[in-house]
PDB file of C-alpha atoms in Angstrom:
ATOM      1  CA  PRO A   1       0.000   0.000   0.000  1.00  0.00           C
ATOM      2  CA  ALA A   2       1.138   3.524  -0.776  1.00  0.00           C
ATOM      3  CA  SER A   3       1.978   5.630   2.206  1.00  0.00           C
ATOM      4  CA  PRO A   4       0.427   9.078   2.498  1.00  0.00           C
ATOM      5  CA  PRO A   5       2.689  11.943   1.420  1.00  0.00           C
ATOM      6  CA  SER A   6       4.774  13.226   4.254  1.00  0.00           C
ATOM      7  CA  SER A   7       3.749  16.615   5.523  1.00  0.00           C
ATOM      8  CA  PRO A   8       6.304  19.411   5.798  1.00  0.00           C
ATOM      9  CA  PRO A   9       7.946  19.853   9.181  1.00  0.00           C
ATOM     10  CA  SER A  10       5.619  21.638  11.525  1.00  0.00           C
ATOM     11  CA  VAL A  11       6.324  24.269  14.102  1.00  0.00           C
ATOM     12  CA  ARG A  12       4.354  23.659  17.248  1.00  0.00           C
ATOM     13  CA  LEU A  13       3.937  26.241  19.966  1.00  0.00           C
ATOM     14  CA  ASN A  14       2.453  25.892  23.371  1.00  0.00           C
ATOM     15  CA  ASP A  15      -0.028  28.522  24.520  1.00  0.00           C
ATOM     16  CA  THR A  16       2.585  30.786  26.092  1.00  0.00           C
ATOM     17  CA  VAL A  17       5.117  30.586  23.220  1.00  0.00           C
ATOM     18  CA  GLU A  18       7.928  29.257  25.393  1.00  0.00           C
ATOM     19  CA  TYR A  19       9.577  26.826  23.007  1.00  0.00           C
ATOM     20  CA  VAL A  20       9.517  25.628  19.437  1.00  0.00           C
ATOM     21  CA  GLU A  21       9.741  21.943  18.771  1.00  0.00           C
ATOM     22  CA  ASP A  22      11.344  21.166  15.446  1.00  0.00           C
ATOM     23  CA  THR A  23      10.331  17.689  14.304  1.00  0.00           C
ATOM     24  CA  ARG A  24      13.240  17.519  11.821  1.00  0.00           C
ATOM     25  CA  ARG A  25      15.957  17.169  14.471  1.00  0.00           C
ATOM     26  CA  PRO A  26      16.902  13.733  15.739  1.00  0.00           C
ATOM     27  CA  SER A  27      15.598  12.726  19.134  1.00  0.00           C
ATOM     28  CA  GLY A  28      17.911  13.700  21.947  1.00  0.00           C
ATOM     29  CA  ALA A  29      19.356  16.706  20.071  1.00  0.00           C
ATOM     30  CA  LEU A  30      19.140  20.087  21.716  1.00  0.00           C
ATOM     31  CA  PRO A  31      16.612  22.543  20.202  1.00  0.00           C
ATOM     32  CA  PHE A  32      19.150  25.367  20.300  1.00  0.00           C
ATOM     33  CA  ASP A  33      22.867  26.039  19.902  1.00  0.00           C
ATOM     34  CA  PRO A  34      24.559  25.883  23.337  1.00  0.00           C
ATOM     35  CA  ASN A  35      27.126  28.478  22.233  1.00  0.00           C
ATOM     36  CA  ARG A  36      24.383  30.961  21.572  1.00  0.00           C
ATOM     37  CA  THR A  37      23.072  33.045  24.440  1.00  0.00           C
ATOM     38  CA  GLY A  38      19.604  34.570  24.634  1.00  0.00           C
ATOM     39  CA  ASN A  39      16.048  33.822  25.469  1.00  0.00           C
ATOM     40  CA  LEU A  40      14.725  30.739  23.680  1.00  0.00           C
ATOM     41  CA  ALA A  41      11.165  32.073  23.611  1.00  0.00           C
ATOM     42  CA  ALA A  42      12.306  35.371  22.059  1.00  0.00           C
ATOM     43  CA  ASP A  43      14.365  33.448  19.507  1.00  0.00           C
ATOM     44  CA  ALA A  44      11.354  31.275  18.676  1.00  0.00           C
ATOM     45  CA  ARG A  45       9.142  34.337  18.269  1.00  0.00           C
ATOM     46  CA  HIS A  46      11.760  35.924  16.025  1.00  0.00           C
ATOM     47  CA  ARG A  47      11.940  32.817  13.806  1.00  0.00           C
ATOM     48  CA  LEU A  48       8.163  32.603  13.626  1.00  0.00           C
ATOM     49  CA  HIS A  49       7.942  36.286  12.799  1.00  0.00           C
ATOM     50  CA  SER A  50      10.538  35.862  10.046  1.00  0.00           C
ATOM     51  CA  ARG A  51       8.619  32.917   8.605  1.00  0.00           C
ATOM     52  CA  LEU A  52       5.387  34.872   8.755  1.00  0.00           C
ATOM     53  CA  LYS A  53       6.964  37.846   6.982  1.00  0.00           C
ATOM     54  CA  SER A  54       8.334  35.516   4.321  1.00  0.00           C
ATOM     55  CA  TYR A  55       4.947  33.850   3.885  1.00  0.00           C
ATOM     56  CA  GLU A  56       3.167  37.206   3.619  1.00  0.00           C
ATOM     57  CA  ALA A  57       5.665  38.455   1.025  1.00  0.00           C
ATOM     58  CA  GLN A  58       5.167  35.308  -1.059  1.00  0.00           C
ATOM     59  CA  ARG A  59       1.399  35.542  -0.696  1.00  0.00           C
ATOM     60  CA  ARG A  60       1.402  39.185  -1.786  1.00  0.00           C
ATOM     61  CA  ILE A  61       3.467  38.319  -4.843  1.00  0.00           C
ATOM     62  CA  ALA A  62       1.242  35.360  -5.713  1.00  0.00           C
ATOM     63  CA  TYR A  63      -2.023  37.287  -5.328  1.00  0.00           C
ATOM     64  CA  ARG A  64      -0.871  40.652  -6.731  1.00  0.00           C
ATOM     65  CA  ALA A  65      -2.277  39.979 -10.212  1.00  0.00           C
ATOM     66  CA  LYS A  66      -5.565  38.726  -8.779  1.00  0.00           C
ATOM     67  CA  TRP A  67      -5.816  41.761  -6.506  1.00  0.00           C
ATOM     68  CA  GLN A  68      -5.106  44.140  -9.384  1.00  0.00           C
ATOM     69  CA  SER A  69      -7.676  42.373 -11.553  1.00  0.00           C
ATOM     70  CA  THR A  70     -10.297  42.570  -8.798  1.00  0.00           C
ATOM     71  CA  ALA A  71      -9.519  46.241  -8.163  1.00  0.00           C
ATOM     72  CA  LEU A  72      -9.807  46.983 -11.886  1.00  0.00           C
ATOM     73  CA  TYR A  73     -13.135  45.139 -12.045  1.00  0.00           C
ATOM     74  CA  TRP A  74     -14.630  47.131  -9.158  1.00  0.00           C
ATOM     75  CA  ARG A  75     -13.304  50.448 -10.513  1.00  0.00           C
ATOM     76  CA  SER A  76     -14.916  49.627 -13.867  1.00  0.00           C
ATOM     77  CA  ALA A  77     -18.177  48.600 -12.210  1.00  0.00           C
ATOM     78  CA  ARG A  78     -18.249  51.842 -10.219  1.00  0.00           C
ATOM     79  CA  THR A  79     -17.552  53.893 -13.361  1.00  0.00           C
ATOM     80  CA  ILE A  80     -20.353  52.139 -15.243  1.00  0.00           C
ATOM     81  CA  GLN A  81     -22.781  52.787 -12.389  1.00  0.00           C
ATOM     82  CA  GLU A  82     -21.805  56.468 -12.209  1.00  0.00           C
ATOM     83  CA  GLU A  83     -22.321  56.818 -15.972  1.00  0.00           C
ATOM     84  CA  ALA A  84     -25.708  55.105 -15.687  1.00  0.00           C
ATOM     85  CA  VAL A  85     -26.769  57.514 -12.936  1.00  0.00           C
ATOM     86  CA  ARG A  86     -25.714  60.465 -15.126  1.00  0.00           C
ATOM     87  CA  GLU A  87     -27.607  59.064 -18.121  1.00  0.00           C
ATOM     88  CA  VAL A  88     -30.733  58.574 -16.011  1.00  0.00           C
ATOM     89  CA  ALA A  89     -30.483  62.192 -14.817  1.00  0.00           C
ATOM     90  CA  VAL A  90     -30.157  63.438 -18.411  1.00  0.00           C
ATOM     91  CA  PHE A  91     -33.079  61.265 -19.531  1.00  0.00           C
ATOM     92  CA  ARG A  92     -35.170  62.499 -16.612  1.00  0.00           C
ATOM     93  CA  GLY A  93     -34.455  66.100 -17.638  1.00  0.00           C
ATOM     94  CA  LEU A  94     -35.426  65.346 -21.236  1.00  0.00           C
ATOM     95  CA  LEU A  95     -38.594  63.616 -20.107  1.00  0.00           C
ATOM     96  CA  LEU A  96     -39.600  66.510 -17.840  1.00  0.00           C
ATOM     97  CA  ALA A  97     -38.887  68.981 -20.650  1.00  0.00           C
ATOM     98  CA  ARG A  98     -41.046  66.936 -23.023  1.00  0.00           C
ATOM     99  CA  VAL A  99     -43.879  66.814 -20.465  1.00  0.00           C
ATOM    100  CA  ALA A 100     -43.645  70.586 -19.945  1.00  0.00           C
ATOM    101  CA  ALA A 101     -43.712  71.180 -23.714  1.00  0.00           C
ATOM    102  CA  GLU A 102     -46.719  68.889 -24.140  1.00  0.00           C
ATOM    103  CA  GLU A 103     -48.556  70.656 -21.307  1.00  0.00           C
ATOM    104  CA  MET A 104     -47.812  74.041 -22.869  1.00  0.00           C
ATOM    105  CA  ALA A 105     -49.018  72.816 -26.263  1.00  0.00           C
ATOM    106  CA  GLY A 106     -52.186  71.464 -24.649  1.00  0.00           C
ATOM    107  CA  ARG A 107     -52.870  74.733 -22.847  1.00  0.00           C
ATOM    108  CA  THR A 108     -52.264  76.675 -26.048  1.00  0.00           C
ATOM    109  CA  ALA A 109     -54.606  74.420 -28.040  1.00  0.00           C
ATOM    110  CA  ALA A 110     -57.269  74.764 -25.344  1.00  0.00           C
ATOM    111  CA  ALA A 111     -56.826  78.541 -25.331  1.00  0.00           C
ATOM    112  CA  ILE A 112     -57.242  78.645 -29.102  1.00  0.00           C
ATOM    113  CA  ALA A 113     -60.340  76.481 -28.874  1.00  0.00           C
ATOM    114  CA  ASP A 114     -61.770  78.714 -26.133  1.00  0.00           C
ATOM    115  CA  GLU A 115     -60.883  81.842 -28.140  1.00  0.00           C
ATOM    116  CA  GLU A 116     -58.485  83.139 -25.499  1.00  0.00           C
ATOM    117  CA  VAL A 117     -55.762  84.259 -27.931  1.00  0.00           C
ATOM    118  CA  ASP A 118     -55.084  87.843 -28.966  1.00  0.00           C
ATOM    119  CA  TRP A 119     -54.440  87.344 -32.675  1.00  0.00           C
ATOM    120  CA  GLU A 120     -52.708  90.698 -33.130  1.00  0.00           C
ATOM    121  CA  THR A 121     -49.998  90.017 -30.541  1.00  0.00           C
ATOM    122  CA  GLY A 122     -50.131  86.216 -30.562  1.00  0.00           C
ATOM    123  CA  ARG A 123     -50.401  86.077 -26.778  1.00  0.00           C
ATOM    124  CA  LEU A 124     -52.910  84.477 -24.481  1.00  0.00           C
ATOM    125  CA  LEU A 125     -55.440  86.837 -22.984  1.00  0.00           C
ATOM    126  CA  ASP A 126     -55.368  87.448 -19.267  1.00  0.00           C
ATOM    127  CA  ARG A 127     -58.449  87.042 -17.073  1.00  0.00           C
ATOM    128  CA  THR A 128     -59.881  90.567 -17.593  1.00  0.00           C
ATOM    129  CA  GLN A 129     -59.369  90.421 -21.348  1.00  0.00           C
ATOM    130  CA  ARG A 130     -61.183  87.081 -21.471  1.00  0.00           C
ATOM    131  CA  LYS A 131     -64.134  88.509 -19.537  1.00  0.00           C
ATOM    132  CA  THR A 132     -64.278  91.461 -21.894  1.00  0.00           C
ATOM    133  CA  ARG A 133     -64.119  89.192 -24.926  1.00  0.00           C
ATOM    134  CA  LYS A 134     -66.882  86.951 -23.569  1.00  0.00           C
ATOM    135  CA  LYS A 135     -69.158  89.974 -23.267  1.00  0.00           C
ATOM    136  CA  GLY A 136     -68.845  90.439 -27.013  1.00  0.00           C
ATOM    137  CA  VAL A 137     -66.622  93.498 -27.085  1.00  0.00           C
ATOM    138  CA  ALA A 138     -63.746  91.715 -28.819  1.00  0.00           C
ATOM    139  CA  VAL A 139     -63.480  90.650 -32.422  1.00  0.00           C
ATOM    140  CA  THR A 140     -65.691  87.736 -33.423  1.00  0.00           C
ATOM    141  CA  ALA A 141     -64.354  84.405 -34.604  1.00  0.00           C
ATOM    142  CA  THR A 142     -65.482  84.951 -38.190  1.00  0.00           C
ATOM    143  CA  ALA A 143     -63.712  88.264 -38.459  1.00  0.00           C
ATOM    144  CA  ARG A 144     -60.584  86.722 -36.995  1.00  0.00           C
ATOM    145  CA  SER A 145     -60.471  83.821 -39.402  1.00  0.00           C
ATOM    146  CA  SER A 146     -60.778  85.901 -42.591  1.00  0.00           C
ATOM    147  CA  PRO A 147     -57.898  88.214 -43.500  1.00  0.00           C
ATOM    148  CA  PRO A 148     -58.684  91.882 -44.072  1.00  0.00           C
ATOM    149  CA  ARG A 149     -59.558  92.661 -47.667  1.00  0.00           C
ATOM    150  CA  SER A 150     -57.486  95.196 -49.485  1.00  0.00           C
ATOM    151  CA  PRO A 151     -59.333  97.687 -51.668  1.00  0.00           C
ATOM    152  CA  SER A 152     -58.687  96.816 -55.324  1.00  0.00           C
TER     153      SER A 152
END
């Protein structure tokens, strides 16, 4: 039977980070150099910190392209959304302008139908002018529709 692949040597720490047990050394060997002075726990923390820094540097290098791609994607998505918001605002303005124009055209058509237009100036009559016109003082519709005849 095939044996499972051997795992890389592990660094095991106890809860208070007092020692590092290296499983690669032969049994009975000392976990440190006797000629070296210093705190074993501090040395273990330093080695772990160095390994962590090395791992983080390798991870950053490995994921740099992915990170840049993700950042580019989100920048593009944000730009597209901003452009869409601007386009909606422009469309809303156009729509409101169209509604205002249609309302004005409707009011003008109603005013023409109700004979509330001063044909000499081309303006709508105000309230007092409309009252006066309704009393029959203003020009009649038949006189308005036919142009004045020139003497010939």
